[in-house]
Structure formats: C-alpha cells, structure tokens
Amino acid sequence: MTVNRRREAENLWRWYIDSIRKEEPNAEMLDGILRLSGIKEAGDERIVIRVENDFIRGWIEDRLLDSIKASFRKMAERPDLDVQLVVEPQAPVPADDAEIDEGEPRPKGTPARPRLNPKYVFDHFVVSSSNQFAHAVCLATGKAPGKQYNPLFLYGGVGLGKTHLLQAIGHRVLEKTPEASVVYVSCEEFLNEMIDALSTGKLKRFRKKYRTADVLLIDDIQFIAGKEQTQEEFFNTFNELHNSGRQIVFSSDRPPHEIQRVEKRLISRFESGMVADIAPPDYELRVAILKKQADAARFTVDDGIFAYIARKVVFNIRQLEGALIKLIGYVQVLNKKVTPELVDEVLAGYSQSVPKRLTIDGIIKSAADYYGVTPADLVGKRRQKGIVRPRQVAMALARELTGATLGEIGERFGGKDHSTVLYACEKVNGELRTDPSFKGEVDEIRARIAGA
Ligand code: ADP
Ligand code: MG
C-alpha cells in the first residue's frame, strides 16, 4: 500500500490544531495561525509546515514544535519523522516587515552538541533583587568553570529563569573556549540515557559522554527523586567529574534537602558547593522583562500596558512572557488594537489562576484522594488502568484550572512529554462530552480541589 504522505501530513496537522485548539484558552489566536499555515512538503523523512511570518514561526517553535513532533510521530507511527517550519508568506507582506526569514530550515545532521537555546544568554537575562545573587554566581561560574562554585546548585519556582541561567553558563563557557565540552541535559534525559545504557550494555559510551564533560549542566535534578537504581551511577559520575575539577551545575525547583527519596550522600554532594535561590520576580523585574521582550519583538505599546500586565501576572516569568506573546499575537495575527479590553481578554486565563492559587500539586493530591491512589502513582510511570485514567483526569484538570503550559504540566507529572499531556486532555475532554457519569466524577474532583 502506498501512503499518501501529503494527505497524511494534512490530516496530522488538522488533527493537531483541532486537538490543541480545544485545550488552548486562546483558541482565536490558534485559528488565526491555522488559517495562515499549512503543509508545505510531506516526505518519508520529514514534514515541512509553512508559516506566514517570523513571529508565527517563533511562536510555534517556542511553544509547540516539540509537541507537534511528538504528536505527529505518535499518530503516524513514524518515530523518526522530523518536522520543520518554514516562513513563506501567502498574504501580501506589509512593506515595513524588513526581517523576513529566508526560510532556511535549521541545518540538520549537525551534532546536537550542546542543545542550548540561543536566547538563553546572560545578555537577555534581566537582573533585579530577586535573582541578583543567583545571576552573580552563574556569571562567575561561566567565567571560570570548575573554580569557585562547584557544584553550583540553583533552585527556584517554575518559570523563574533556572534553565535560562544554566544555559547562559554553557554559552559563556563556549564563547571563551569553543572546544570545551559542555553538556546540557534535563535530569529525565540523563536518567533515561543511563537506563538505556545499563540495559543495552553501552555503559562505556554513556560514561564517556558524561565523564569527559568540562561543564555538565543538569536541569531539574529534583526528578532524580525515587530513582534509586540510578542514583549510584549518578553518584559515581558526579564524583569523577568533581574530583577532576570539572564544573557541575544543577537546577531544581526546591532546595537540596527538600528533594525526597534521594540518598543522603547525594544530597550532601548537592550542598557541598554553592546553593543559590531565585525568588519570584518583583514588580520592577516584571516590567523590565516585559519591556525587553517587547523591544525584541519590535512591539510598541504604552508603558501603562506593561504596568497593567505586570500587576496581574505575578509569580511566573514564563507566564508573563506568555501573556505578552499572546497580546502580540492578537495584535499581529488578528490585527487587533491594544486596548484595555483586549489586555483583559488576553489576561483572562491568568488573572483567575492567581487568586485561586490552584497548584498542580494540589490537583494531583485531590485526584489521588478521590481515586484512592497515591500522588506518587499519578506522577509515576505505571501503566495500569486504575492509575492511567486518574492520571489523565488530573492532567486535564491541571490544564483547565492552572493556566500552566502542557510542558509545565508534563514536568510536574514526573517529566512526561507535552504530547502525553495533550493526549490526556483530549481524551478526558472527549469523554466528558459523551459520558454524563464520568462528568459527575470529574465535577466531584473539581469540587474537592476547590475546597482543598
Ligand atoms: P525555569 O527553568 O526556572 O522554569 P526558565 O529559565 O525556563 O524557567 O524561564 C522561563 C522564561 O522566562 C524563559 O523564557 C526565560 O528566558 C524567561 N526569564 C526568566 N527569568 C528571566 C530574567 N530574569 N530575564 C529575562 N528573561 C527571563
Ligand atoms: Mg526549567
């Protein structure tokens, strides 16, 4: 049977947009994007999606591309499928739109060494009292890795700039010493690779990769909790690097001693160098970040608008950026004018989630209570039906009630992929529409969450 690749790609794209549209509070914006995008090329190896302009490309790349890839691969059962974006305007381009991308897809096949986001550099990091100390130690570490603060342990809440700082260190080291081996991994990737290596007997290669790093950056180390089998190998890797004066930097959403189910000796290693925290952003920082972002996007609005957004979005810089990106989207994609009403509309999802203080952890707990399982089950990997369904419900509720992104929810649920979360939301919402008794069940959990 010959597969019509083009039709398949078109279906995948439509399915993806549909499924995410149901989840996204800013459906209108996605509709705009959908109207302006389409399949450009569909082959055995890759699918190229045409997008209207650079802004949309950035928007999709930053927030959706990983989940698009994962969903396409899963739906099409083509694990090696690559998805790329190309800018190719269909509508007439405004005359002042000087910086249209030539549409070159990223060079492929270049070794993914190290996968650092080019935006996460020190120059793009805005400093204020809440992050000043963390910034200073990271700067020093980037300048002289392995010297002063080793290991460096950085902690702070979600969306406060940990990943940004971690990668900024990597960038700084490579600027000065391009031949340095800088390895950046999420804890989850690190553990998966380790397990893989252990089970396929390729431990040597794994060890070589990590034990020869000059700078090892491990993001979200809190996910090592409970992975006892791998802590041993990790401990050895740590010691080897540390003893030979290589720099190790960790990030975590909590301080070392609050990471549960981790061997004491590892905790004490985490604490043995410098531990620095990042606090939630103060008002000045929030305004400054908005201004910087708007400048970068060459988007001009009244200062009053920045102040307004900064007062409403308080805890999370990622959300702050999200709010601005959404606003820019409304203006650029939908040709709307910035008015106070529009800002309110854009912020609707955010302003609600803050006063209620619904946390993903709280939702996990309520759902676990209701189903008679443990929170650890819900964030774990076991695939029994009695756990999978409660897990999916909890994910869907987290999505509905907290305004967190798919990625953030995945993170909280033990480092799961965007597409897993998306699939869960899709499934639960589908059943909610057709199954009244299931709806009763979910409403009951909602009530518990609200009362918790
Ligand atoms: P975390 O890893 O702590 O969850 P990230 O590093 O991913 O947070 O930051 C979330 C977003 O906020 C990123 O886009 C990052 O660039 C931005 N950000 C965070 N802190 C700052 C800051 N001080 N200045 C500029 N951008 C920031
Ligand atoms: Mg992070």
Short mmCIF file of C-alpha atoms and ligand atoms in Angstrom, two decimals:
data_model
loop_
_atom_site.label_atom_id
_atom_site.label_comp_id
_atom_site.label_asym_id
_atom_site.label_seq_id
_atom_site.Cartn_x
_atom_site.Cartn_y
_atom_site.Cartn_z
CA MET A 1 0.00 0.00 0.00
CA THR A 2 1.36 3.40 -0.86
CA VAL A 3 0.79 6.01 1.72
CA ASN A 4 -0.26 9.37 0.50
CA ARG A 5 2.23 11.35 2.52
CA ARG A 6 0.71 14.68 1.73
CA ARG A 7 -2.77 13.72 2.78
CA GLU A 8 -1.40 12.08 5.88
CA ALA A 9 0.50 15.23 6.76
CA GLU A 10 -2.52 17.38 6.19
CA ASN A 11 -4.59 15.18 8.44
CA LEU A 12 -1.96 15.20 11.11
CA TRP A 13 -1.76 18.97 11.03
CA ARG A 14 -5.53 19.36 11.15
CA TRP A 15 -5.78 16.86 13.96
CA TYR A 16 -3.10 18.61 15.89
CA ILE A 17 -4.61 22.05 15.53
CA ASP A 18 -8.05 20.71 16.45
CA SER A 19 -6.81 18.91 19.48
CA ILE A 20 -4.81 21.80 20.77
CA ARG A 21 -7.49 24.30 19.97
CA LYS A 22 -9.83 22.61 22.39
CA GLU A 23 -7.22 22.92 25.07
CA GLU A 24 -5.98 26.39 24.39
CA PRO A 25 -7.65 29.30 26.08
CA ASN A 26 -6.51 31.46 23.17
CA ALA A 27 -8.31 29.49 20.51
CA GLU A 28 -8.91 32.56 18.43
CA MET A 29 -5.24 33.09 18.02
CA LEU A 30 -4.66 29.49 17.01
CA ASP A 31 -7.40 29.82 14.46
CA GLY A 32 -5.54 32.75 13.03
CA ILE A 33 -2.39 30.72 12.87
CA LEU A 34 -4.16 27.79 11.32
CA ARG A 35 -5.59 29.98 8.59
CA LEU A 36 -2.12 31.24 7.87
CA SER A 37 -0.23 27.95 7.94
CA GLY A 38 -0.25 24.73 6.01
CA ILE A 39 1.72 21.74 4.86
CA LYS A 40 4.48 22.75 2.51
CA GLU A 41 6.20 19.47 1.98
CA ALA A 42 5.49 15.93 3.11
CA GLY A 43 8.02 13.20 2.63
CA ASP A 44 9.14 9.96 4.15
CA GLU A 45 11.61 11.65 6.45
CA ARG A 46 10.13 14.98 7.17
CA ILE A 47 7.14 17.21 7.11
CA VAL A 48 7.63 20.90 6.50
CA ILE A 49 5.00 23.29 7.75
CA ARG A 50 4.71 26.60 6.04
CA VAL A 51 4.01 29.56 8.30
CA GLU A 52 3.11 33.06 7.44
CA ASN A 53 5.80 35.08 9.15
CA ASP A 54 8.69 35.05 11.50
CA PHE A 55 6.61 35.87 14.50
CA ILE A 56 4.41 32.83 14.00
CA ARG A 57 7.41 30.68 13.39
CA GLY A 58 8.95 31.80 16.67
CA TRP A 59 5.67 31.35 18.45
CA ILE A 60 5.22 27.81 17.22
CA GLU A 61 8.87 26.94 17.67
CA ASP A 62 8.95 28.10 21.27
CA ARG A 63 5.75 26.62 22.48
CA LEU A 64 4.53 23.90 20.16
CA LEU A 65 7.17 22.39 17.92
CA ASP A 66 8.21 19.67 20.36
CA SER A 67 4.66 18.66 20.95
CA ILE A 68 3.86 18.78 17.22
CA LYS A 69 6.76 16.47 16.52
CA ALA A 70 5.84 14.09 19.29
CA SER A 71 2.18 14.01 18.28
CA PHE A 72 2.93 13.50 14.60
CA ARG A 73 5.33 10.69 15.36
CA LYS A 74 2.88 9.01 17.62
CA MET A 75 -0.16 9.41 15.39
CA ALA A 76 1.64 8.39 12.22
CA GLU A 77 3.64 5.73 14.00
CA ARG A 78 6.79 7.09 12.41
CA PRO A 79 9.26 7.51 15.26
CA ASP A 80 11.95 9.12 13.10
CA LEU A 81 9.76 11.71 11.47
CA ASP A 82 11.17 15.22 11.56
CA VAL A 83 9.01 18.32 11.49
CA GLN A 84 10.31 21.67 10.35
CA LEU A 85 8.89 25.13 9.91
CA VAL A 86 9.50 27.41 7.00
CA VAL A 87 8.42 31.01 6.62
CA GLU A 88 6.58 31.55 3.38
CA PRO A 89 4.05 34.34 3.38
CA GLN A 90 0.89 33.84 1.39
CA ALA A 91 -0.81 37.10 2.21
CA PRO A 92 0.75 40.35 0.99
CA VAL A 93 3.61 41.28 3.27
CA PRO A 94 3.46 44.70 4.92
CA ALA A 95 6.14 46.93 3.43
CA ASP A 96 7.93 47.61 6.69
CA ASP A 97 8.36 43.96 7.54
CA ALA A 98 12.07 44.11 6.91
CA GLU A 99 13.22 40.95 8.61
CA ILE A 100 11.54 38.16 6.76
CA ASP A 101 13.39 34.94 7.20
CA GLU A 102 14.70 33.30 4.05
CA GLY A 103 13.01 30.18 5.24
CA GLU A 104 16.07 28.01 5.58
CA PRO A 105 15.25 25.11 7.82
CA ARG A 106 17.76 24.55 10.57
CA PRO A 107 20.76 22.67 9.31
CA LYS A 108 20.18 19.05 10.00
CA GLY A 109 22.66 16.45 11.00
CA THR A 110 24.87 18.87 12.87
CA PRO A 111 25.65 17.12 16.13
CA ALA A 112 23.29 18.30 18.80
CA ARG A 113 26.13 19.48 20.89
CA PRO A 114 25.13 21.10 23.17
CA ARG A 115 21.48 21.86 22.69
CA LEU A 116 21.41 25.35 24.07
CA ASN A 117 18.63 27.77 23.35
CA PRO A 118 20.32 30.76 21.68
CA LYS A 119 18.04 33.11 23.60
CA TYR A 120 19.18 31.90 26.99
CA VAL A 121 22.27 34.06 27.30
CA PHE A 122 23.33 36.43 30.06
CA ASP A 123 22.64 39.43 27.85
CA HIS A 124 18.98 38.53 27.73
CA PHE A 125 18.69 37.99 31.44
CA VAL A 126 17.28 40.88 33.41
CA VAL A 127 18.72 41.24 36.89
CA SER A 128 16.96 42.52 39.97
CA SER A 129 17.00 41.83 43.68
CA SER A 130 15.10 38.55 43.33
CA ASN A 131 17.71 36.91 41.14
CA GLN A 132 20.80 39.05 41.66
CA PHE A 133 22.72 36.57 43.72
CA ALA A 134 21.96 33.58 41.51
CA HIS A 135 22.90 35.65 38.48
CA ALA A 136 26.21 36.68 40.03
CA VAL A 137 27.30 33.17 40.89
CA CYS A 138 26.28 31.89 37.48
CA LEU A 139 28.24 34.66 35.83
CA ALA A 140 31.31 33.80 37.90
CA THR A 141 30.86 30.13 37.07
CA GLY A 142 30.60 30.83 33.35
CA LYS A 143 33.76 32.86 33.55
CA ALA A 144 35.83 30.36 35.49
CA PRO A 145 34.16 26.96 35.43
CA GLY A 146 35.29 24.43 37.99
CA LYS A 147 36.92 27.04 40.15
CA GLN A 148 34.81 28.83 42.70
CA TYR A 149 31.37 27.31 42.98
CA ASN A 150 31.44 23.62 42.36
CA PRO A 151 28.93 22.17 42.27
CA LEU A 152 26.58 25.04 41.82
CA PHE A 153 23.03 24.26 42.86
CA LEU A 154 20.38 26.68 41.67
CA TYR A 155 16.82 26.47 42.87
CA GLY A 156 13.57 28.35 42.50
CA GLY A 157 9.94 28.01 41.43
CA VAL A 158 8.68 27.19 37.96
CA GLY A 159 9.36 29.75 35.27
CA LEU A 160 11.79 31.89 37.24
CA GLY A 161 14.80 31.55 34.98
CA LYS A 162 16.70 28.47 36.15
CA THR A 163 17.01 26.91 32.73
CA HIS A 164 17.90 30.28 31.30
CA LEU A 165 20.78 30.77 33.73
CA LEU A 166 22.01 27.21 33.39
CA GLN A 167 22.26 27.54 29.64
CA ALA A 168 23.75 31.01 29.90
CA ILE A 169 26.65 29.42 31.75
CA GLY A 170 27.06 26.97 28.88
CA HIS A 171 27.01 29.75 26.30
CA ARG A 172 29.55 31.81 28.22
CA VAL A 173 31.95 28.90 28.56
CA LEU A 174 31.71 28.14 24.84
CA GLU A 175 32.26 31.77 23.88
CA LYS A 176 35.55 31.73 25.68
CA THR A 177 36.56 28.16 24.93
CA PRO A 178 34.73 26.86 21.87
CA GLU A 179 36.40 23.48 22.14
CA ALA A 180 35.14 22.91 25.67
CA SER A 181 32.77 20.03 26.14
CA VAL A 182 29.59 21.48 27.55
CA VAL A 183 26.81 19.02 28.21
CA TYR A 184 23.31 20.21 29.00
CA VAL A 185 20.62 17.67 29.88
CA SER A 186 17.40 17.53 31.76
CA CYS A 187 17.54 15.12 34.65
CA GLU A 188 14.94 12.98 32.94
CA GLU A 189 17.02 12.68 29.76
CA PHE A 190 20.07 11.92 31.79
CA LEU A 191 18.30 9.13 33.65
CA ASN A 192 16.74 7.72 30.51
CA GLU A 193 20.08 7.60 28.78
CA MET A 194 21.58 5.97 31.80
CA ILE A 195 18.89 3.31 31.99
CA ASP A 196 19.24 2.74 28.28
CA ALA A 197 22.97 2.36 28.61
CA LEU A 198 22.61 0.00 31.53
CA SER A 199 20.12 -2.20 29.72
CA THR A 200 21.91 -2.31 26.36
CA GLY A 201 25.40 -2.68 27.76
CA LYS A 202 26.54 0.64 26.30
CA LEU A 203 27.59 1.98 29.62
CA LYS A 204 31.04 2.79 28.32
CA ARG A 205 29.75 5.25 25.78
CA PHE A 206 27.43 6.82 28.28
CA ARG A 207 30.23 7.23 30.77
CA LYS A 208 32.50 8.71 28.17
CA LYS A 209 29.94 11.31 27.22
CA TYR A 210 29.30 12.44 30.74
CA ARG A 211 32.59 11.81 32.42
CA THR A 212 34.59 13.76 29.89
CA ALA A 213 32.42 16.85 30.11
CA ASP A 214 34.17 20.04 31.12
CA VAL A 215 30.89 21.51 32.16
CA LEU A 216 27.87 19.39 32.99
CA LEU A 217 24.57 21.22 33.33
CA ILE A 218 21.75 19.12 34.73
CA ASP A 219 18.33 20.74 34.72
CA ASP A 220 15.53 19.86 37.13
CA ILE A 221 17.54 17.47 39.24
CA GLN A 222 14.56 17.07 41.59
CA PHE A 223 13.34 14.36 39.22
CA ILE A 224 16.04 12.08 40.48
CA ALA A 225 13.77 11.55 43.48
CA GLY A 226 12.89 7.92 43.93
CA LYS A 227 15.03 6.65 41.05
CA GLU A 228 17.17 4.65 43.43
CA GLN A 229 18.72 2.27 40.91
CA THR A 230 20.26 5.12 39.00
CA GLN A 231 21.48 7.21 41.87
CA GLU A 232 24.53 5.01 42.23
CA GLU A 233 25.75 5.56 38.68
CA PHE A 234 24.91 9.20 39.02
CA PHE A 235 26.87 9.47 42.22
CA ASN A 236 29.93 7.95 40.57
CA THR A 237 29.68 10.24 37.59
CA PHE A 238 29.40 13.17 39.91
CA ASN A 239 32.44 12.18 41.89
CA GLU A 240 34.58 11.56 38.88
CA LEU A 241 33.79 14.93 37.35
CA HIS A 242 34.09 16.75 40.59
CA ASN A 243 37.37 15.17 41.54
CA SER A 244 38.91 16.18 38.26
CA GLY A 245 37.78 19.76 38.71
CA ARG A 246 35.05 19.84 36.08
CA GLN A 247 32.15 22.14 36.66
CA ILE A 248 28.75 20.73 37.56
CA VAL A 249 25.64 22.86 37.77
CA PHE A 250 22.25 21.66 38.91
CA SER A 251 18.88 23.31 38.85
CA SER A 252 15.95 22.25 40.95
CA ASP A 253 12.54 23.52 41.91
CA ARG A 254 13.42 23.12 45.59
CA PRO A 255 16.48 23.20 47.83
CA PRO A 256 18.56 20.01 48.11
CA HIS A 257 17.25 18.87 51.49
CA GLU A 258 13.67 19.02 50.26
CA ILE A 259 14.22 16.56 47.46
CA GLN A 260 12.61 13.39 48.68
CA ARG A 261 13.82 9.85 48.30
CA VAL A 262 17.37 10.67 47.42
CA GLU A 263 20.33 9.10 49.13
CA LYS A 264 21.79 11.30 51.83
CA ARG A 265 25.24 11.20 50.31
CA LEU A 266 23.89 12.71 47.11
CA ILE A 267 22.07 15.48 48.96
CA SER A 268 25.24 16.32 50.78
CA ARG A 269 27.08 16.46 47.44
CA PHE A 270 24.47 18.89 46.14
CA GLU A 271 25.02 21.07 49.15
CA SER A 272 28.79 20.86 49.12
CA GLY A 273 29.40 23.78 46.78
CA MET A 274 27.23 26.83 46.32
CA VAL A 275 23.48 26.78 46.74
CA ALA A 276 21.69 29.84 45.34
CA ASP A 277 18.00 30.53 45.07
CA ILE A 278 15.89 32.59 42.70
CA ALA A 279 12.89 34.30 44.28
CA PRO A 280 9.68 35.24 42.47
CA PRO A 281 10.17 38.41 40.43
CA ASP A 282 9.49 41.78 41.99
CA TYR A 283 7.36 44.34 40.20
CA GLU A 284 10.30 46.20 38.63
CA LEU A 285 11.69 43.00 37.22
CA ARG A 286 8.35 42.06 35.75
CA VAL A 287 8.03 45.40 33.99
CA ALA A 288 11.64 45.29 32.81
CA ILE A 289 11.21 41.82 31.34
CA LEU A 290 8.06 42.85 29.51
CA LYS A 291 9.81 45.86 28.05
CA LYS A 292 12.80 43.87 26.97
CA GLN A 293 10.65 41.24 25.33
CA ALA A 294 8.51 43.81 23.59
CA ASP A 295 11.62 45.56 22.31
CA ALA A 296 12.98 42.32 20.98
CA ALA A 297 9.72 41.73 19.13
CA ARG A 298 9.72 45.36 17.98
CA PHE A 299 6.35 45.79 19.55
CA THR A 300 5.45 49.17 20.94
CA VAL A 301 2.72 49.87 23.44
CA ASP A 302 2.07 52.32 26.17
CA ASP A 303 4.03 51.85 29.42
CA GLY A 304 0.69 51.70 31.19
CA ILE A 305 0.01 48.41 29.46
CA PHE A 306 3.23 46.90 30.78
CA ALA A 307 2.38 48.06 34.28
CA TYR A 308 -1.06 46.57 33.94
CA ILE A 309 0.22 43.18 32.86
CA ALA A 310 2.96 43.20 35.50
CA ARG A 311 0.44 43.77 38.23
CA LYS A 312 -1.70 40.88 37.13
CA VAL A 313 0.89 38.24 36.35
CA VAL A 314 2.92 37.95 39.48
CA PHE A 315 4.56 34.61 40.10
CA ASN A 316 5.96 33.24 36.95
CA ILE A 317 8.14 34.85 34.30
CA ARG A 318 7.18 32.28 31.74
CA GLN A 319 3.54 33.24 32.18
CA LEU A 320 4.48 36.86 31.99
CA GLU A 321 6.14 36.27 28.66
CA GLY A 322 3.22 34.13 27.59
CA ALA A 323 0.83 36.97 28.29
CA LEU A 324 2.88 39.36 26.22
CA ILE A 325 3.33 36.90 23.37
CA LYS A 326 -0.39 36.35 23.34
CA LEU A 327 -1.01 40.07 23.25
CA ILE A 328 1.44 40.50 20.39
CA GLY A 329 -0.25 37.62 18.64
CA TYR A 330 -3.66 39.21 18.94
CA VAL A 331 -2.27 42.39 17.53
CA GLN A 332 -0.13 40.97 14.74
CA VAL A 333 -2.06 37.90 13.73
CA LEU A 334 -5.57 39.16 14.25
CA ASN A 335 -4.88 42.82 13.56
CA LYS A 336 -6.41 43.96 16.81
CA LYS A 337 -5.70 47.25 18.52
CA VAL A 338 -4.21 47.29 22.01
CA THR A 339 -7.00 48.47 24.27
CA PRO A 340 -7.55 47.81 27.97
CA GLU A 341 -10.34 45.42 26.98
CA LEU A 342 -8.03 43.45 24.76
CA VAL A 343 -5.47 43.20 27.56
CA ASP A 344 -8.16 41.94 29.90
CA GLU A 345 -9.21 39.38 27.35
CA VAL A 346 -5.64 38.22 26.91
CA LEU A 347 -5.07 38.04 30.63
CA ALA A 348 -8.36 36.35 31.48
CA GLY A 349 -6.79 32.95 31.98
CA TYR A 350 -4.00 34.34 34.13
CA SER A 351 -5.85 36.65 36.48
CA GLN A 352 -8.15 33.83 37.50
CA SER A 353 -5.47 31.35 38.24
CA VAL A 354 -3.57 33.60 40.58
CA PRO A 355 -6.09 34.40 43.34
CA LYS A 356 -7.33 30.84 43.50
CA ARG A 357 -3.78 29.58 43.87
CA LEU A 358 -4.60 26.25 42.45
CA THR A 359 -1.41 24.34 42.14
CA ILE A 360 -0.77 21.30 40.06
CA ASP A 361 0.39 19.52 43.20
CA GLY A 362 -2.93 20.35 44.90
CA ILE A 363 -4.82 18.97 41.93
CA ILE A 364 -2.74 15.81 41.92
CA LYS A 365 -3.47 15.34 45.59
CA SER A 366 -7.23 15.83 45.26
CA ALA A 367 -7.44 13.49 42.29
CA ALA A 368 -5.34 10.86 44.05
CA ASP A 369 -7.57 11.07 47.14
CA TYR A 370 -10.68 10.70 45.08
CA TYR A 371 -9.46 7.62 43.24
CA GLY A 372 -7.79 6.04 46.24
CA VAL A 373 -4.31 6.06 44.73
CA THR A 374 -1.21 7.98 45.83
CA PRO A 375 0.14 11.19 44.32
CA ALA A 376 3.31 9.25 43.55
CA ASP A 377 1.23 6.88 41.40
CA LEU A 378 -0.10 9.79 39.42
CA VAL A 379 3.30 11.25 38.69
CA GLY A 380 4.88 7.87 38.17
CA LYS A 381 5.17 5.67 35.14
CA ARG A 382 2.99 2.66 35.96
CA ARG A 383 0.50 1.94 33.25
CA GLN A 384 -2.26 0.02 34.99
CA LYS A 385 -5.70 1.15 34.03
CA GLY A 386 -6.54 2.03 37.63
CA ILE A 387 -3.75 4.59 37.54
CA VAL A 388 -3.65 5.73 33.94
CA ARG A 389 -7.15 7.09 34.00
CA PRO A 390 -6.84 9.05 37.26
CA ARG A 391 -3.55 10.39 35.92
CA GLN A 392 -5.21 11.58 32.73
CA VAL A 393 -8.01 13.23 34.67
CA ALA A 394 -5.52 15.02 36.90
CA MET A 395 -3.57 16.22 33.87
CA ALA A 396 -6.70 17.52 32.18
CA LEU A 397 -7.78 19.33 35.34
CA ALA A 398 -4.33 20.82 35.77
CA ARG A 399 -4.58 22.13 32.24
CA GLU A 400 -8.05 23.53 32.80
CA LEU A 401 -7.50 25.07 36.20
CA THR A 402 -3.97 26.39 36.41
CA GLY A 403 -3.11 28.01 33.10
CA ALA A 404 0.12 26.02 33.10
CA THR A 405 1.53 25.01 29.74
CA LEU A 406 1.50 21.42 28.53
CA GLY A 407 5.22 21.27 29.17
CA GLU A 408 4.92 22.53 32.72
CA ILE A 409 2.22 20.00 33.48
CA GLY A 410 4.31 17.25 31.96
CA GLU A 411 7.19 18.32 34.16
CA ARG A 412 5.08 18.16 37.28
CA PHE A 413 3.82 14.73 36.35
CA GLY A 414 7.26 13.25 36.56
CA GLY A 415 8.78 14.63 33.39
CA LYS A 416 6.23 13.49 30.84
CA ASP A 417 6.13 14.73 27.30
CA HIS A 418 3.88 17.57 26.02
CA SER A 419 2.12 15.13 23.75
CA THR A 420 1.26 12.79 26.61
CA VAL A 421 -0.42 15.65 28.42
CA LEU A 422 -2.15 16.80 25.28
CA TYR A 423 -3.41 13.31 24.61
CA ALA A 424 -4.73 13.01 28.17
CA CYS A 425 -6.60 16.32 27.94
CA GLU A 426 -8.04 15.38 24.59
CA LYS A 427 -9.22 12.01 25.83
CA VAL A 428 -10.74 13.29 29.05
CA ASN A 429 -12.50 16.18 27.35
CA GLY A 430 -13.87 13.89 24.68
CA GLU A 431 -15.34 11.56 27.27
CA LEU A 432 -16.70 14.45 29.29
CA ARG A 433 -18.83 15.42 26.35
CA THR A 434 -20.30 11.99 25.86
CA ASP A 435 -20.39 10.35 29.27
CA PRO A 436 -22.52 12.06 31.93
CA SER A 437 -21.44 9.77 34.74
CA PHE A 438 -17.81 10.49 34.00
CA LYS A 439 -18.67 14.17 34.03
CA GLY A 440 -20.18 13.72 37.50
CA GLU A 441 -16.97 12.06 38.62
CA VAL A 442 -14.81 14.89 37.33
CA ASP A 443 -17.12 17.54 38.78
CA GLU A 444 -16.76 15.90 42.15
CA ILE A 445 -12.97 16.10 41.89
CA ARG A 446 -13.24 19.72 40.82
CA ALA A 447 -15.29 20.45 43.92
CA ARG A 448 -12.70 18.76 46.10
CA ILE A 449 -9.93 20.77 44.51
CA ALA A 450 -11.80 24.00 45.07
CA GLY A 451 -12.45 23.08 48.69
CA ALA A 452 -8.98 21.72 49.39
P1 ADP B 1 12.63 27.72 34.90
O1 ADP B 1 13.66 26.86 34.27
O2 ADP B 1 13.04 28.30 36.20
O3 ADP B 1 11.28 27.09 34.98
P2 ADP B 1 13.08 29.31 32.56
O4 ADP B 1 14.52 29.51 32.65
O5 ADP B 1 12.58 28.35 31.57
O6 ADP B 1 12.45 29.00 33.98
O7 ADP B 1 12.43 30.75 32.31
C1 ADP B 1 11.11 30.90 31.81
C2 ADP B 1 11.12 32.01 30.79
O8 ADP B 1 11.33 33.26 31.44
C3 ADP B 1 12.22 31.87 29.78
O9 ADP B 1 11.76 32.27 28.52
C4 ADP B 1 13.30 32.82 30.27
O10 ADP B 1 14.06 33.34 29.21
C5 ADP B 1 12.48 33.91 30.93
N1 ADP B 1 13.17 34.53 32.05
C6 ADP B 1 13.23 34.08 33.30
N2 ADP B 1 13.92 34.91 34.08
C7 ADP B 1 14.30 35.94 33.29
C8 ADP B 1 15.02 37.14 33.52
N3 ADP B 1 15.49 37.47 34.72
N4 ADP B 1 15.22 37.95 32.45
C9 ADP B 1 14.74 37.64 31.25
N5 ADP B 1 14.03 36.54 30.98
C10 ADP B 1 13.81 35.68 31.98
MG MG B 2 13.47 24.92 33.55
#
